Every structure is written in structure tokens, then in C-alpha cells.
Amino acid sequence: MTVHNLYLFDRNGVCLHYSEWHRKKQAGIPKEEDGFLAFQTSRYKLHYYETPTGIKVVMNTDLGVGPIRDVLHHIYSALYVELVVKNPLCPLGQTVQSELFRSRLDSYVRSLPFFSARAG
């Protein structure tokens, strides 16, 4: 099992952040693509979490990964809110430029039990 990529969208569907891991082929959706409602494939599972403020967290994994709502909530509350929203140097509504956020997100995703270092 593995994680392929993660998107953070604002309430208007603008992509605020994109990260990827273990992607041999591009899925055909550019990281700038905004406002998609669903993405289905026989090879990937899309996990979706929308916050009360309209922030959307989307993670694509392989089909063996079960429900991960708690993971997506943690990414939003413990990483995005704490390291971006509460950071006066990070303008809201714009692409996330925080290296601390990127680093902590990468560490957290790599620590997940379904993240496989051998998938790449």
C-alpha cells in the first residue's frame, strides 16, 4: 500500500498545496487543476475531507488503503492550521510557501502505516 499524492484546495477550488510520493506515471490531472468533484480509477483510491471553512484535503492512495478521514483531519488541523493559518508570514488564499509545512507534511505522510517506501 502507498500514498500517491495530496492536494489542499480552498473553498473556491484553488489548489493551495500539492505533494506527491511514488508516482511513476502522471494521472492526467495537472496540479493546477481546480474544482474537481470526483476522480475514479481502477488503480487509485481518492480520499476526500472538507472542513467547515471550505478547505478540501484530497489524498490519492492505492486501492488497499482503508478509510483515512482521521489522517486527512490531522493534516488539516495539526499541520495546515497550526503551520499555515496561524502563521502571520503565510498569506491565506495563496499557494503554501512554508518549508516547515512541507517538511512536517512529508514526515507525517511517510510515518503512516500504509506508506510504503518500496512502492517507488
Tab-separated table of N, CA and C in Angstrom, residues 5-113:
chain	number	residue	atom	x	y	z
A	5	ASN	N	-0.430	10.995	-3.809
A	5	ASN	CA	-0.348	12.450	-3.779
A	5	ASN	C	-1.382	13.039	-2.837
A	6	LEU	N	-1.239	14.345	-2.588
A	6	LEU	CA	-2.136	15.055	-1.689
A	6	LEU	C	-2.357	16.463	-2.234
A	7	TYR	N	-3.612	16.901	-2.215
A	7	TYR	CA	-3.985	18.251	-2.626
A	7	TYR	C	-4.640	18.958	-1.449
A	8	LEU	N	-4.437	20.266	-1.338
A	8	LEU	CA	-5.201	21.142	-0.439
A	8	LEU	C	-5.837	22.213	-1.319
A	9	PHE	N	-7.169	22.309	-1.272
A	9	PHE	CA	-7.901	23.304	-2.039
A	9	PHE	C	-8.589	24.266	-1.082
A	10	ASP	N	-8.727	25.532	-1.492
A	10	ASP	CA	-9.509	26.452	-0.689
A	10	ASP	C	-10.982	26.315	-1.056
A	11	ARG	N	-11.842	27.116	-0.433
A	11	ARG	CA	-13.287	26.987	-0.649
A	11	ARG	C	-13.700	27.300	-2.076
A	12	ASN	N	-12.845	27.976	-2.838
A	12	ASN	CA	-13.149	28.299	-4.227
A	12	ASN	C	-12.553	27.292	-5.207
A	13	GLY	N	-11.937	26.249	-4.681
A	13	GLY	CA	-11.348	25.224	-5.528
A	13	GLY	C	-9.945	25.531	-6.017
A	14	VAL	N	-9.314	26.568	-5.461
A	14	VAL	CA	-7.949	26.909	-5.848
A	14	VAL	C	-6.981	25.992	-5.109
A	15	CYS	N	-6.063	25.404	-5.834
A	15	CYS	CA	-5.086	24.498	-5.223
A	15	CYS	C	-4.079	25.307	-4.414
A	16	LEU	N	-4.058	25.072	-3.094
A	16	LEU	CA	-3.141	25.768	-2.194
A	16	LEU	C	-1.835	25.011	-2.001
A	17	HIS	N	-1.907	23.683	-2.135
A	17	HIS	CA	-0.703	22.864	-1.932
A	17	HIS	C	-0.865	21.549	-2.675
A	18	TYR	N	0.253	21.052	-3.175
A	18	TYR	CA	0.286	19.749	-3.838
A	18	TYR	C	1.589	19.060	-3.465
A	19	SER	N	1.494	17.795	-3.073
A	19	SER	CA	2.671	16.965	-2.807
A	19	SER	C	2.446	15.625	-3.466
A	20	GLU	N	3.532	14.971	-3.847
A	20	GLU	CA	3.376	13.625	-4.395
A	20	GLU	C	4.504	12.727	-3.924
A	21	TRP	N	4.169	11.445	-3.880
A	21	TRP	CA	5.097	10.392	-3.494
A	21	TRP	C	4.822	9.208	-4.417
A	22	HIS	N	5.818	8.497	-4.821
A	22	HIS	CA	5.680	7.238	-5.566
A	22	HIS	C	4.810	7.329	-6.806
A	23	ARG	N	4.967	8.328	-7.627
A	23	ARG	CA	4.162	8.423	-8.852
A	23	ARG	C	5.043	8.118	-10.045
A	24	LYS	N	4.863	6.927	-10.611
A	24	LYS	CA	5.621	6.544	-11.795
A	24	LYS	C	5.039	7.207	-13.033
A	25	LYS	N	3.717	7.299	-13.091
A	25	LYS	CA	3.025	7.901	-14.225
A	25	LYS	C	2.166	9.044	-13.726
A	26	GLN	N	2.008	10.050	-14.549
A	26	GLN	CA	1.100	11.139	-14.192
A	26	GLN	C	-0.325	10.684	-14.453
A	27	ALA	N	-1.238	11.076	-13.585
A	27	ALA	CA	-2.629	10.637	-13.684
A	27	ALA	C	-3.423	11.436	-14.702
A	28	GLY	N	-2.824	12.435	-15.289
A	28	GLY	CA	-3.555	13.229	-16.271
A	28	GLY	C	-4.231	14.446	-15.673
A	29	ILE	N	-4.111	14.650	-14.366
A	29	ILE	CA	-4.676	15.833	-13.726
A	29	ILE	C	-3.502	16.718	-13.322
A	30	PRO	N	-3.354	17.866	-13.955
A	30	PRO	CA	-2.260	18.746	-13.546
A	30	PRO	C	-2.502	19.272	-12.136
A	31	LYS	N	-1.429	19.607	-11.437
A	31	LYS	CA	-1.601	20.070	-10.063
A	31	LYS	C	-2.365	21.385	-9.992
A	32	GLU	N	-2.430	22.121	-11.081
A	32	GLU	CA	-3.169	23.374	-11.097
A	32	GLU	C	-4.671	23.155	-11.291
A	33	GLU	N	-5.077	21.944	-11.629
A	33	GLU	CA	-6.498	21.650	-11.861
A	33	GLU	C	-7.286	21.990	-10.608
A	34	ASP	N	-8.379	22.706	-10.757
A	34	ASP	CA	-9.157	23.053	-9.575
A	34	ASP	C	-10.617	22.667	-9.739
A	35	GLY	N	-11.260	22.515	-8.620
A	35	GLY	CA	-12.694	22.302	-8.586
A	35	GLY	C	-13.191	20.947	-9.035
A	36	PHE	N	-12.368	19.920	-9.067
A	36	PHE	CA	-12.925	18.635	-9.469
A	36	PHE	C	-13.737	18.037	-8.335
A	37	LEU	N	-14.797	17.309	-8.705
A	37	LEU	CA	-15.689	16.744	-7.697
A	37	LEU	C	-15.353	15.303	-7.371
A	38	ALA	N	-14.902	14.557	-8.370
A	38	ALA	CA	-14.596	13.142	-8.129
A	38	ALA	C	-13.528	12.686	-9.100
A	39	PHE	N	-12.784	11.705	-8.689
A	39	PHE	CA	-11.745	11.122	-9.530
A	39	PHE	C	-11.739	9.638	-9.232
A	40	GLN	N	-12.029	8.852	-10.227
A	40	GLN	CA	-12.085	7.413	-10.014
A	40	GLN	C	-11.217	6.710	-11.046
A	41	THR	N	-10.580	5.664	-10.597
A	41	THR	CA	-9.767	4.858	-11.481
A	41	THR	C	-9.685	3.461	-10.900
A	42	SER	N	-9.302	2.531	-11.704
A	42	SER	CA	-9.148	1.158	-11.217
A	42	SER	C	-7.834	0.972	-10.471
A	43	ARG	N	-6.976	1.985	-10.469
A	43	ARG	CA	-5.662	1.875	-9.838
A	43	ARG	C	-5.488	2.721	-8.579
A	44	TYR	N	-6.327	3.723	-8.384
A	44	TYR	CA	-6.167	4.647	-7.270
A	44	TYR	C	-7.465	4.804	-6.502
A	45	LYS	N	-7.335	5.162	-5.218
A	45	LYS	CA	-8.490	5.494	-4.394
A	45	LYS	C	-8.362	6.951	-3.971
A	46	LEU	N	-9.421	7.727	-4.173
A	46	LEU	CA	-9.428	9.127	-3.783
A	46	LEU	C	-10.075	9.248	-2.409
A	47	HIS	N	-9.391	9.907	-1.494
A	47	HIS	CA	-9.915	10.162	-0.149
A	47	HIS	C	-10.138	11.664	-0.047
A	48	TYR	N	-11.285	12.066	0.472
A	48	TYR	CA	-11.701	13.471	0.447
A	48	TYR	C	-12.174	13.894	1.824
A	49	TYR	N	-11.715	15.058	2.266
A	49	TYR	CA	-12.139	15.614	3.554
A	49	TYR	C	-12.368	17.102	3.356
A	50	GLU	N	-13.553	17.591	3.684
A	50	GLU	CA	-13.852	19.014	3.575
A	50	GLU	C	-14.119	19.568	4.959
A	51	THR	N	-13.470	20.687	5.273
A	51	THR	CA	-13.604	21.304	6.584
A	51	THR	C	-14.794	22.259	6.593
A	52	PRO	N	-15.259	22.647	7.767
A	52	PRO	CA	-16.353	23.631	7.844
A	52	PRO	C	-16.005	24.971	7.182
A	53	THR	N	-14.711	25.295	7.083
A	53	THR	CA	-14.306	26.546	6.438
A	53	THR	C	-14.180	26.416	4.929
A	54	GLY	N	-14.418	25.214	4.406
A	54	GLY	CA	-14.374	25.005	2.964
A	54	GLY	C	-13.047	24.513	2.425
A	55	ILE	N	-12.050	24.311	3.284
A	55	ILE	CA	-10.778	23.744	2.827
A	55	ILE	C	-11.010	22.271	2.519
A	56	LYS	N	-10.495	21.833	1.383
A	56	LYS	CA	-10.642	20.443	0.962
A	56	LYS	C	-9.274	19.776	0.972
A	57	VAL	N	-9.206	18.610	1.579
A	57	VAL	CA	-7.974	17.828	1.601
A	57	VAL	C	-8.251	16.566	0.805
A	58	VAL	N	-7.465	16.323	-0.225
A	58	VAL	CA	-7.662	15.190	-1.110
A	58	VAL	C	-6.376	14.395	-1.152
A	59	MET	N	-6.458	13.087	-0.882
A	59	MET	CA	-5.285	12.224	-0.975
A	59	MET	C	-5.630	11.034	-1.856
A	60	ASN	N	-4.755	10.748	-2.788
A	60	ASN	CA	-4.894	9.570	-3.628
A	60	ASN	C	-3.935	8.509	-3.123
A	61	THR	N	-4.465	7.298	-2.961
A	61	THR	CA	-3.665	6.169	-2.485
A	61	THR	C	-3.946	4.984	-3.393
A	62	ASP	N	-3.294	3.878	-3.103
A	62	ASP	CA	-3.660	2.690	-3.858
A	62	ASP	C	-4.947	2.111	-3.271
A	63	LEU	N	-5.484	1.103	-3.919
A	63	LEU	CA	-6.802	0.579	-3.553
A	63	LEU	C	-6.831	-0.138	-2.210
A	64	GLY	N	-5.683	-0.555	-1.683
A	64	GLY	CA	-5.657	-1.297	-0.434
A	64	GLY	C	-5.791	-0.450	0.824
A	65	VAL	N	-5.754	0.856	0.686
A	65	VAL	CA	-5.833	1.750	1.849
A	65	VAL	C	-7.296	1.934	2.244
A	66	GLY	N	-7.586	1.692	3.525
A	66	GLY	CA	-8.947	1.839	4.035
A	66	GLY	C	-9.287	3.300	4.311
A	67	PRO	N	-10.350	3.533	5.070
A	67	PRO	CA	-10.763	4.904	5.390
A	67	PRO	C	-9.656	5.660	6.133
A	68	ILE	N	-9.421	6.904	5.731
A	68	ILE	CA	-8.353	7.698	6.349
A	68	ILE	C	-8.841	9.086	6.733
A	69	ARG	N	-10.094	9.199	7.087
A	69	ARG	CA	-10.633	10.506	7.476
A	69	ARG	C	-9.823	11.135	8.605
A	70	ASP	N	-9.399	10.344	9.585
A	70	ASP	CA	-8.611	10.868	10.699
A	70	ASP	C	-7.252	11.396	10.238
A	71	VAL	N	-6.666	10.760	9.244
A	71	VAL	CA	-5.383	11.216	8.687
A	71	VAL	C	-5.564	12.574	8.012
A	72	LEU	N	-6.604	12.696	7.194
A	72	LEU	CA	-6.846	13.956	6.487
A	72	LEU	C	-7.204	15.072	7.470
A	73	HIS	N	-7.952	14.730	8.506
A	73	HIS	CA	-8.277	15.720	9.537
A	73	HIS	C	-7.002	16.190	10.249
A	74	HIS	N	-6.101	15.267	10.534
A	74	HIS	CA	-4.838	15.620	11.186
A	74	HIS	C	-4.010	16.544	10.283
A	75	ILE	N	-3.955	16.245	8.995
A	75	ILE	CA	-3.219	17.098	8.058
A	75	ILE	C	-3.787	18.510	8.094
A	76	TYR	N	-5.114	18.601	8.125
A	76	TYR	CA	-5.737	19.919	8.165
A	76	TYR	C	-5.489	20.618	9.504
A	77	SER	N	-5.877	19.959	10.610
A	77	SER	CA	-5.871	20.640	11.909
A	77	SER	C	-4.482	20.803	12.517
A	78	ALA	N	-3.680	19.769	12.497
A	78	ALA	CA	-2.384	19.826	13.173
A	78	ALA	C	-1.270	20.393	12.294
A	79	LEU	N	-1.424	20.302	10.980
A	79	LEU	CA	-0.371	20.805	10.104
A	79	LEU	C	-0.777	22.107	9.407
A	80	TYR	N	-1.854	22.077	8.646
A	80	TYR	CA	-2.246	23.270	7.888
A	80	TYR	C	-2.650	24.417	8.814
A	81	VAL	N	-3.534	24.149	9.757
A	81	VAL	CA	-3.982	25.231	10.645
A	81	VAL	C	-2.827	25.733	11.500
A	82	GLU	N	-2.087	24.830	12.111
A	82	GLU	CA	-1.020	25.238	13.028
A	82	GLU	C	0.156	25.906	12.325
A	83	LEU	N	0.526	25.417	11.127
A	83	LEU	CA	1.742	25.906	10.481
A	83	LEU	C	1.498	26.914	9.363
A	84	VAL	N	0.257	27.016	8.895
A	84	VAL	CA	-0.041	27.965	7.815
A	84	VAL	C	-1.035	29.021	8.282
A	85	VAL	N	-2.207	28.591	8.726
A	85	VAL	CA	-3.250	29.548	9.110
A	85	VAL	C	-2.800	30.431	10.264
A	86	LYS	N	-2.154	29.869	11.249
A	86	LYS	CA	-1.719	30.637	12.421
A	86	LYS	C	-0.380	31.348	12.226
A	87	ASN	N	0.216	31.196	11.046
A	87	ASN	CA	1.493	31.825	10.754
A	87	ASN	C	1.252	33.142	10.020
A	88	PRO	N	1.567	34.281	10.645
A	88	PRO	CA	1.312	35.564	10.001
A	88	PRO	C	2.139	35.791	8.736
A	89	LEU	N	3.179	34.985	8.525
A	89	LEU	CA	4.006	35.123	7.328
A	89	LEU	C	3.454	34.338	6.139
A	90	CYS	N	2.401	33.560	6.360
A	90	CYS	CA	1.782	32.777	5.287
A	90	CYS	C	0.456	33.430	4.898
A	91	PRO	N	0.416	34.124	3.768
A	91	PRO	CA	-0.845	34.755	3.347
A	91	PRO	C	-1.884	33.697	2.982
A	92	LEU	N	-3.077	33.822	3.539
A	92	LEU	CA	-4.137	32.857	3.272
A	92	LEU	C	-4.677	33.067	1.870
A	93	GLY	N	-5.151	31.982	1.270
A	93	GLY	CA	-5.721	32.060	-0.063
A	93	GLY	C	-4.685	32.014	-1.168
A	94	GLN	N	-3.435	31.801	-0.800
A	94	GLN	CA	-2.361	31.704	-1.788
A	94	GLN	C	-1.652	30.371	-1.628
A	95	THR	N	-0.894	29.989	-2.638
A	95	THR	CA	-0.128	28.746	-2.579
A	95	THR	C	0.742	28.737	-1.329
A	96	VAL	N	0.751	27.629	-0.632
A	96	VAL	CA	1.524	27.496	0.604
A	96	VAL	C	3.017	27.459	0.264
A	97	GLN	N	3.763	28.409	0.804
A	97	GLN	CA	5.202	28.514	0.552
A	97	GLN	C	6.038	28.052	1.750
A	98	SER	N	5.398	27.649	2.836
A	98	SER	CA	6.099	27.309	4.070
A	98	SER	C	6.879	26.000	3.938
A	99	GLU	N	8.198	26.113	4.080
A	99	GLU	CA	9.038	24.913	4.056
A	99	GLU	C	8.796	24.054	5.293
A	100	LEU	N	8.478	24.690	6.425
A	100	LEU	CA	8.170	23.932	7.637
A	100	LEU	C	6.927	23.071	7.413
A	101	PHE	N	5.886	23.644	6.813
A	101	PHE	CA	4.682	22.872	6.500
A	101	PHE	C	5.021	21.708	5.572
A	102	ARG	N	5.753	21.979	4.509
A	102	ARG	CA	6.113	20.920	3.545
A	102	ARG	C	6.903	19.804	4.217
A	103	SER	N	7.848	20.192	5.050
A	103	SER	CA	8.691	19.215	5.739
A	103	SER	C	7.889	18.363	6.723
A	104	ARG	N	7.055	18.998	7.534
A	104	ARG	CA	6.249	18.260	8.511
A	104	ARG	C	5.206	17.374	7.822
A	105	LEU	N	4.612	17.880	6.729
A	105	LEU	CA	3.661	17.078	5.963
A	105	LEU	C	4.344	15.837	5.402
A	106	ASP	N	5.517	16.023	4.822
A	106	ASP	CA	6.255	14.891	4.263
A	106	ASP	C	6.593	13.871	5.347
A	107	SER	N	7.070	14.336	6.487
A	107	SER	CA	7.402	13.424	7.596
A	107	SER	C	6.169	12.673	8.081
A	108	TYR	N	5.057	13.392	8.214
A	108	TYR	CA	3.827	12.757	8.689
A	108	TYR	C	3.340	11.695	7.697
A	109	VAL	N	3.304	12.028	6.426
A	109	VAL	CA	2.832	11.064	5.422
A	109	VAL	C	3.747	9.847	5.378
A	110	ARG	N	5.042	10.059	5.455
A	110	ARG	CA	5.980	8.925	5.441
A	110	ARG	C	5.855	8.051	6.693
A	111	SER	N	5.307	8.596	7.777
A	111	SER	CA	5.143	7.820	9.011
A	111	SER	C	3.856	6.989	9.029
A	112	LEU	N	2.981	7.208	8.071
A	112	LEU	CA	1.698	6.491	8.058
A	112	LEU	C	1.921	5.006	7.834
A	113	PRO	N	1.112	4.155	8.490
A	113	PRO	CA	1.313	2.706	8.365
A	113	PRO	C	1.110	2.186	6.945
